Coordinates of C-alpha atoms in Angstrom, one line a residue:
X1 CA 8.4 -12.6 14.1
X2 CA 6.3 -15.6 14.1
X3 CA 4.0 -13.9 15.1
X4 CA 3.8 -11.7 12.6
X5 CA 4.1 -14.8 10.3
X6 CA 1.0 -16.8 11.4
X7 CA -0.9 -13.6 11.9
X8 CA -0.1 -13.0 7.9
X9 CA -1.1 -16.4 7.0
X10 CA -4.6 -16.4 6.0
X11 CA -6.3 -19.7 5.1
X12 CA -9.5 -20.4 2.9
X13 CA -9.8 -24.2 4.3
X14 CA -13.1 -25.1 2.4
X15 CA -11.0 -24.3 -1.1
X16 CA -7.7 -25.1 0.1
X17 CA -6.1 -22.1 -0.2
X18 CA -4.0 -20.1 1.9
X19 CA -2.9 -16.6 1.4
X20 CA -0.2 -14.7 3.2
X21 CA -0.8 -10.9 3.3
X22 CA 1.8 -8.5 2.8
X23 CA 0.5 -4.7 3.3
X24 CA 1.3 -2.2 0.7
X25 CA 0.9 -5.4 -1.5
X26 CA -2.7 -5.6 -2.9
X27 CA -3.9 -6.6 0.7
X28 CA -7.1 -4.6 0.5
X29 CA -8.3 -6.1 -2.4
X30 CA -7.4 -9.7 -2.0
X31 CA -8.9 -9.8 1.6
X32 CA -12.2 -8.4 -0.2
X33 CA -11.7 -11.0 -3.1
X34 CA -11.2 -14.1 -0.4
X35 CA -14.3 -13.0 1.8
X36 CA -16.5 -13.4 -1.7
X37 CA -14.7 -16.7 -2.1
X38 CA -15.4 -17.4 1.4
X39 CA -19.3 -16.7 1.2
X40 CA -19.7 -18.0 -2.2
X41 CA -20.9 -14.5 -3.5
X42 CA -20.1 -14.4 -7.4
X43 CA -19.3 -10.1 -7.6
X44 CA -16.5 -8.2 -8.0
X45 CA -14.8 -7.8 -4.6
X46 CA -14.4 -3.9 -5.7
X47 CA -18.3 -3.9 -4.5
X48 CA -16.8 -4.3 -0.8
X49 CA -15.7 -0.6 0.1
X50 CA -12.0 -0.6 1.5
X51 CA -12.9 1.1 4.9
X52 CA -15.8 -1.4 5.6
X53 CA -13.3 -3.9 7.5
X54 CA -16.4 -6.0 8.6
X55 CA -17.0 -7.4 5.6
X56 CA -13.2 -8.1 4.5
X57 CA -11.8 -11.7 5.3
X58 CA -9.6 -11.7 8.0
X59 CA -8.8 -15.0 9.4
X60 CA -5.8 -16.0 10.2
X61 CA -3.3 -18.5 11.3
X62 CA -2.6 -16.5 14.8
X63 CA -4.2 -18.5 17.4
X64 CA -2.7 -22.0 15.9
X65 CA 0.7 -22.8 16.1
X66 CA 4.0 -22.5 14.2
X67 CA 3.7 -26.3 13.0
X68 CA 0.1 -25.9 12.8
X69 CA 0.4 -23.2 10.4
X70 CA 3.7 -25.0 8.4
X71 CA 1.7 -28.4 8.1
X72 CA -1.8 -26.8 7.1
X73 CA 0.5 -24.3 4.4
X74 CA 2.0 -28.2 3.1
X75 CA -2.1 -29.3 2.3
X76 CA -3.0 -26.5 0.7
X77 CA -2.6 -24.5 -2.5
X78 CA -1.0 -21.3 -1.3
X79 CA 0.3 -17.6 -3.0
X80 CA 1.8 -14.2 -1.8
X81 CA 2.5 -11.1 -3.3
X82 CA 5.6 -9.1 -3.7
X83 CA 6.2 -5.4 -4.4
X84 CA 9.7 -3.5 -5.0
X85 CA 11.1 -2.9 -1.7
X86 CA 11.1 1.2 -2.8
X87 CA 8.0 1.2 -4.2
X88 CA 6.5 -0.3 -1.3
X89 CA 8.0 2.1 1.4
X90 CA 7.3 5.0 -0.3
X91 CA 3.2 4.0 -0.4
X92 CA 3.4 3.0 3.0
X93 CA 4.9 6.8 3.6
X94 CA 1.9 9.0 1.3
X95 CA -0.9 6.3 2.7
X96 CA -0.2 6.3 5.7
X97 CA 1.4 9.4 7.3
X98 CA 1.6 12.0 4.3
X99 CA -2.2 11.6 3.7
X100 CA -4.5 12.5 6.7
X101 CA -4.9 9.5 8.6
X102 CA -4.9 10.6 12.7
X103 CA -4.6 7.2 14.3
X104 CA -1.1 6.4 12.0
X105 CA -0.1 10.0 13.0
X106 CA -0.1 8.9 16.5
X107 CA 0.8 6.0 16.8
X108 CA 3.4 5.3 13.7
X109 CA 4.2 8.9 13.5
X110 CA 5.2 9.7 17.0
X111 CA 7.0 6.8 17.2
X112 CA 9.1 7.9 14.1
X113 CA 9.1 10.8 15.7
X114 CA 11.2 10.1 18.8
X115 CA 13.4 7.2 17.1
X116 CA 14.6 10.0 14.9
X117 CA 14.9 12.4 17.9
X118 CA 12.7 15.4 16.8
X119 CA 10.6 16.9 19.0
X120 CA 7.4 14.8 20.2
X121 CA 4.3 16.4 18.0
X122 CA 1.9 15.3 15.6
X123 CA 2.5 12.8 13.6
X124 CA 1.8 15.0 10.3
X125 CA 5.1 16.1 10.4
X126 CA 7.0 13.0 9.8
X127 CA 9.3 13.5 6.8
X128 CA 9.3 11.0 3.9
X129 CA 13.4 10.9 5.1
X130 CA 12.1 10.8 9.0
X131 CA 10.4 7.3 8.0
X132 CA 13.9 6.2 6.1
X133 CA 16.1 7.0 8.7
X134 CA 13.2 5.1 11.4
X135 CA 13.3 2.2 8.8
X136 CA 17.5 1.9 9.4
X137 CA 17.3 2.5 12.5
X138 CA 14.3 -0.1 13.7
X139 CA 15.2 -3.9 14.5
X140 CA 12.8 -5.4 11.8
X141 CA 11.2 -7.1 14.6
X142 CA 10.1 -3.7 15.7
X143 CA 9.4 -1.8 12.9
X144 CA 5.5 -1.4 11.8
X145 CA 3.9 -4.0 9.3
X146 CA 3.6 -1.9 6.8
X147 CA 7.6 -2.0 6.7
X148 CA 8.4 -5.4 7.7
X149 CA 10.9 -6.9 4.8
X150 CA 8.4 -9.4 2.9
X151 CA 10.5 -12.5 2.8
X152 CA 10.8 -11.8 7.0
X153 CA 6.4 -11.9 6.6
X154 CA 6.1 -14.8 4.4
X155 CA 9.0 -17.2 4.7
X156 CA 8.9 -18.6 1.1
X157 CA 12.4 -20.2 1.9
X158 CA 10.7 -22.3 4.6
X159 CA 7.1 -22.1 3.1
X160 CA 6.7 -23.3 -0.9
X161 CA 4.0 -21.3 -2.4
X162 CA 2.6 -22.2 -5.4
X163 CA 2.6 -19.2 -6.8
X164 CA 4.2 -16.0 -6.1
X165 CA 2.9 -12.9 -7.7
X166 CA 4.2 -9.4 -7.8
X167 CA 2.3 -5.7 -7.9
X168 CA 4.3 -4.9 -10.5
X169 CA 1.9 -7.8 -12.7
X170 CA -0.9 -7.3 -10.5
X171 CA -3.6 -8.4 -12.8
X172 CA -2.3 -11.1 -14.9
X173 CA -0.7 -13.1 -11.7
X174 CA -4.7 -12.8 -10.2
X175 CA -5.7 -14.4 -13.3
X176 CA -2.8 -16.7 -13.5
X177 CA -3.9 -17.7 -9.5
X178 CA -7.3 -18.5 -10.5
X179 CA -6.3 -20.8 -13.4
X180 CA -3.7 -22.3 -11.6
X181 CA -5.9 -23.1 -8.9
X182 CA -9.1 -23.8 -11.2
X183 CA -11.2 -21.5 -9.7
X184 CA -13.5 -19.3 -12.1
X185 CA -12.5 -15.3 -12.3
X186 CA -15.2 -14.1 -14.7
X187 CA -17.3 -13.5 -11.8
X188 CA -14.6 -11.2 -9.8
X189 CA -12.3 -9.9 -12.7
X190 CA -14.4 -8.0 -14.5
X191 CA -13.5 -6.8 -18.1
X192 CA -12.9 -3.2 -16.7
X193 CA -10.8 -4.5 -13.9
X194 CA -8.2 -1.2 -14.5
X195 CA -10.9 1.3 -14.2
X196 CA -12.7 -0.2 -11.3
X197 CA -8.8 -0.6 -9.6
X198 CA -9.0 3.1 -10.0
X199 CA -12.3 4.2 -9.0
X200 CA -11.7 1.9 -6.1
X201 CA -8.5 4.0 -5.2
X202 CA -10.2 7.3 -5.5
X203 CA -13.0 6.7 -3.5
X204 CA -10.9 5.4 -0.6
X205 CA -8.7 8.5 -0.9
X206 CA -11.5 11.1 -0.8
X207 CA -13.6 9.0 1.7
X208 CA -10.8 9.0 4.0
X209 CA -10.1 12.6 3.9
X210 CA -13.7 13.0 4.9
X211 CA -14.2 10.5 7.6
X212 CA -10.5 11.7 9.2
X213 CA -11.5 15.3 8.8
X214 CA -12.8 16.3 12.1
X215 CA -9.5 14.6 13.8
X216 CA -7.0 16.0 11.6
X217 CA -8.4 19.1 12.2
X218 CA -6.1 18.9 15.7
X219 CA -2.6 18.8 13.3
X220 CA -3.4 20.5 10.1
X221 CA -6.3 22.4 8.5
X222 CA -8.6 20.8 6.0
X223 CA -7.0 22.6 3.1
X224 CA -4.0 21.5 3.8
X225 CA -5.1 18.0 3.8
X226 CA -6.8 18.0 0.8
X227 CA -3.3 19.7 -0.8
X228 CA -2.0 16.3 0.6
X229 CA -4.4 14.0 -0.9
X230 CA -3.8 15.6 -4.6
X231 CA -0.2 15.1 -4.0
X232 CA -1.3 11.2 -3.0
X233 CA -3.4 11.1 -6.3
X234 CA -0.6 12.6 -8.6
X235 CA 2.2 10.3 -7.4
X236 CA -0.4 7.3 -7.9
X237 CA -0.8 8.6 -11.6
X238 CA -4.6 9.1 -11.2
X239 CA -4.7 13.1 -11.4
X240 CA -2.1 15.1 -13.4
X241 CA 0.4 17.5 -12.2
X242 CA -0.8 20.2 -14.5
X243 CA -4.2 19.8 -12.8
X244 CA -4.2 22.6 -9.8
X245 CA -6.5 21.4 -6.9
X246 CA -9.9 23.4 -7.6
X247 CA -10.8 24.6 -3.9
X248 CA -9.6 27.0 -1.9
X249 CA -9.5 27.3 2.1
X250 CA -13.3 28.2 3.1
X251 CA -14.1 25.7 0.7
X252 CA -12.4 23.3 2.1
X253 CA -14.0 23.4 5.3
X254 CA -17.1 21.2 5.1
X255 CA -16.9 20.0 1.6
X256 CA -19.3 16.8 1.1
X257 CA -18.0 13.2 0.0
X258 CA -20.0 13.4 -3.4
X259 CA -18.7 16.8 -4.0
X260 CA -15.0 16.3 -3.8
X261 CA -15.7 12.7 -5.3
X262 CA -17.0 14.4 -8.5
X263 CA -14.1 17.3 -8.7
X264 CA -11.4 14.1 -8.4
X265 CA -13.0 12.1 -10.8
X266 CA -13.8 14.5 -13.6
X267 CA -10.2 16.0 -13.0
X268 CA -9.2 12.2 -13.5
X269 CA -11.1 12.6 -17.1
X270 CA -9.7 15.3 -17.9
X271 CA -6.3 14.0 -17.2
X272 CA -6.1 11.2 -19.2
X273 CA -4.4 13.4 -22.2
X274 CA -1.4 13.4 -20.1
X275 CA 1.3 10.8 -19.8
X276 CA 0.4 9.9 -16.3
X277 CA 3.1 6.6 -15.9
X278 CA 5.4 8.8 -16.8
X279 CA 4.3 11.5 -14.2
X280 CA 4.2 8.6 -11.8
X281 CA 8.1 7.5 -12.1
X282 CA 9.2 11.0 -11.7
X283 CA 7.4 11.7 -8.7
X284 CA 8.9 8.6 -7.3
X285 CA 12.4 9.0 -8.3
X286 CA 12.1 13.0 -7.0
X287 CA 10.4 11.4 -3.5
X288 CA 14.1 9.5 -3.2
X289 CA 16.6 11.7 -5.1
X290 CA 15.4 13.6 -1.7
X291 CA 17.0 11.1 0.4
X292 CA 21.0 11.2 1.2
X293 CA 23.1 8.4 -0.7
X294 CA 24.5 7.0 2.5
X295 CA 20.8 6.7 3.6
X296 CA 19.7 5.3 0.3
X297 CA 22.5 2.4 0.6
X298 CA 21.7 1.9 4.5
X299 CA 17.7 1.6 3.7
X300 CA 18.8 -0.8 0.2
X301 CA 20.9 -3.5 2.9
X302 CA 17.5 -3.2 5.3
X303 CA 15.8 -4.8 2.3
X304 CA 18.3 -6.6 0.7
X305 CA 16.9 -10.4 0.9
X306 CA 13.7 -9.1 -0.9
X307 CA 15.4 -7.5 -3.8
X308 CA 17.4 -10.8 -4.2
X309 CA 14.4 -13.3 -3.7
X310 CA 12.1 -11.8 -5.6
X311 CA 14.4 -10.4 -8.5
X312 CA 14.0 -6.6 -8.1
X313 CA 17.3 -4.5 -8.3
X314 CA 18.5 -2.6 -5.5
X315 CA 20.4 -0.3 -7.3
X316 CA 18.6 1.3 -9.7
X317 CA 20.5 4.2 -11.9
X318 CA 17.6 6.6 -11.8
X319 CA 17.7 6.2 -7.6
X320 CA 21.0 5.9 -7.5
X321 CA 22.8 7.4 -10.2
X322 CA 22.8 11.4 -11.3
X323 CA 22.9 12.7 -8.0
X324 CA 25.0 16.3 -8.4
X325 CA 21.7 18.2 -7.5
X326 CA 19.9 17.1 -4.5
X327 CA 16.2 16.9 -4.9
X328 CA 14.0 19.1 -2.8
X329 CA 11.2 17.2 -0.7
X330 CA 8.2 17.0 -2.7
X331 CA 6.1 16.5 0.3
X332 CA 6.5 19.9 2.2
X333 CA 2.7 20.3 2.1

C-alpha cells in the first residue's frame, strides 16, 4: 500500500503543489489540468482529449521514498478528491467492465471472474454483483485501483491536505483550490465549464467504443456494445431513457466516430426536456436494489473509513431501505 500511496502522490514542485489521485474521482481531468499548469499553457484542459495519455501529467512520487514523499507533502500546498464510496464503485463497474473496454475485460474481468468462481471467459460478462462480491472478497491490498478505499490511497490522517474536495461539488471545490492556492482559473474554468464536462464525457465514451471495436468484437458484437454505451450514457444523465438507441445491427458494424458522435449529441439536445438527475438517481439506486442486503452491508464495512472521513452516509434509505421487491439487473445487455 505504499506503493500505491507514493505512486498516487503527484507533485507540481515548480508551484508547490501536490495532488493525490484517486480514480473514479475527477482523475482525468485534473491530470489534464496540472500538465497545462505544468507547461504554463493558459487553455482549458478539456482541449487535452482523455485517451491522449501522452500529454496528461503523470508524475509521481513512486521512485522517492515513503519519507521523501511525507516531507515534500509537509512543503507544499496539497488537495485530493473524494467521491461516495457507492457512487464511485458503481462508475468504476459501467467504465470499466460494463462498457467495451478489452484490456479491463481481461485483466480486471477475469480476475473477478475466478475470485467469484464462475467459469474463466471474457471479461464482458462480469456482473455488476460479480464486482461486489470480488470487492468483499479482495484484501484491499489486492483489489484494483479503481477500488482501493480512498482514505487507504491518500492517507489524509497521516498527510494534512489543504484542501479536500469532493465529486459531489466538483466545480466549486476546483475554484475554491485555485483561490486558495492563488493561482488564476479564468484561463482553465471556462464559463461553460458544465457543457464542456459533458461534451468531454461523450466524446470519450463514443471514441472508446470505436477505438475498442475491433477487439471487442472477440466477446460481444458491436451492437451489443453500443446498447452498452447508451446504458453508460443514461445512468450518467447525459441521454434520456425514453431516447431508444437509433441503430440497428448492420449498422452498427462500421459506424464512423463523427457519425455516432453526432446521433449522441443531438439525442443529448433532444433530451434536455427530461429530468435527467432524476433519471440518474434511479438508475443508480436500481444498479444496487440488485444487490442482496447481506452483500450491500458486507461491501458498506469494506468502505467504512471513507464514509466516516469524508462525511458520506453508508446507509442510505433509498439503498437500503424498501427492499420487498428485488430489483432486476439493469445491466443484462
Amino acid at each position: 500500500m505504499d506503493d500505491v500511496f507514493k505512486n498516487s502522490i503527484m507533485p507540481l514542485l515548480r508551484k508547490q503543489l501536490a495532488y493525490c489521485r484517486v480514480y473514479k474521482g475527477g482523475s482525468t481531468f485534473w491530470r489534464r489540468l496540472l500538465a497545462y499548469l505544468h507547461r504554463n499553457i493558459k487553455l482549458s484542459p478539456f482541449h487535452i482529449k482523455p485517451q491522449d495519455e501522452k500529454n496528461k501529467y503523470s508524475v509521481s512520487c513512486a521512485k522517492n521514498s515513503l519519507n521523501w514523499t511525507y516531507d515534500m507533502l509537509t512543503e507544499t500546498r496539497n488537495f485530493m478528491f473524494t467521491r461516495n464510496p457507492y457512487s464511485r464503485i458503481l462508475s468504476g463497474y459501467i467504465d470499466k467492465l460494463y462498457s467495451p473496454n478489452p484490456y479491463f475485460w481481461k485483466t480486471l474481468g477475469v480476475v473477478i471472474m475466478k475470485t467469484v468462481g464462475k467459469k474463466r471467459s471474457c471479461g464482458s460478462a462480469v456482473t455488476f454483483r460479480d464486482l461486489v462480491e470480488y470487492i468483499i472478497q479482495t484484501p484491499i491490498e489486492k483489489l484494483d485501483d479503481h477500488f482501493i478505499p480512498i482514505n487507504a490511497i491518500c492517507r489524509p490522517c497521516k498527510v494534512n491536505y489543504h484542501y479536500i474536495g469532493k465529486m459531489e461539488t466538483f466545480l466549486n471545490d476546483t475554484l475554491n483550490i485555485f483561490d486558495k492556492f492563488q493561482i488564476n482559473s479564468s484561463p482553465y474554468i471556462t464559463e461553460n465549464f458544465r457543457d464542456e464536462y459533458t461534451k468531454d464525457a461523450i466524446y470519450d465514451t463514443v471514441h472508446a467504443f470505436v477505438a475498442f471495436r475491433h477487439d471487442s468484437k472477440k466477446c460481444m458484437s458491436p451492437y451489443t456494445g453500443l446498447l452498452r454505451i447508451w446504458k453508460k450514457l443514461q445512468s450518467r444523465g447525459i441521454i434520456s431513457e425514453n431516447q431508444s438507441l437509433p441503430l440497428d445491427k448492420k449498422e452498427s458494424q462500421n459506424i464512423v466516430l463523427s457519425k455516432l458522435l453526432n446521433i449522441v449529441s443531438t439525442t443529448h439536445e433532444l433530451s434536455k426536456k427530461d429530468n435527467l438527475s432524476e433519471q440518474r438517481r434511479n438508475l443508480f439506486i436500481q444498479a444496487y436494489k440488485s444487490i442482496p442486503l447481506p452483500l450491500m452491508y458486507k461491501l458498506q464495512s469494506v468502505y467504512q473509513d471513507d464514509f466516516r472521513l469524508f462525511g458520506y452516509d453508508p446507509f442510505p434509505k433509498s439503498l437500503f431501505g424498501n427492499r420487498a421487491n428485488k430489483m432486476p439487473d439493469m445491466f443484462l445487455v
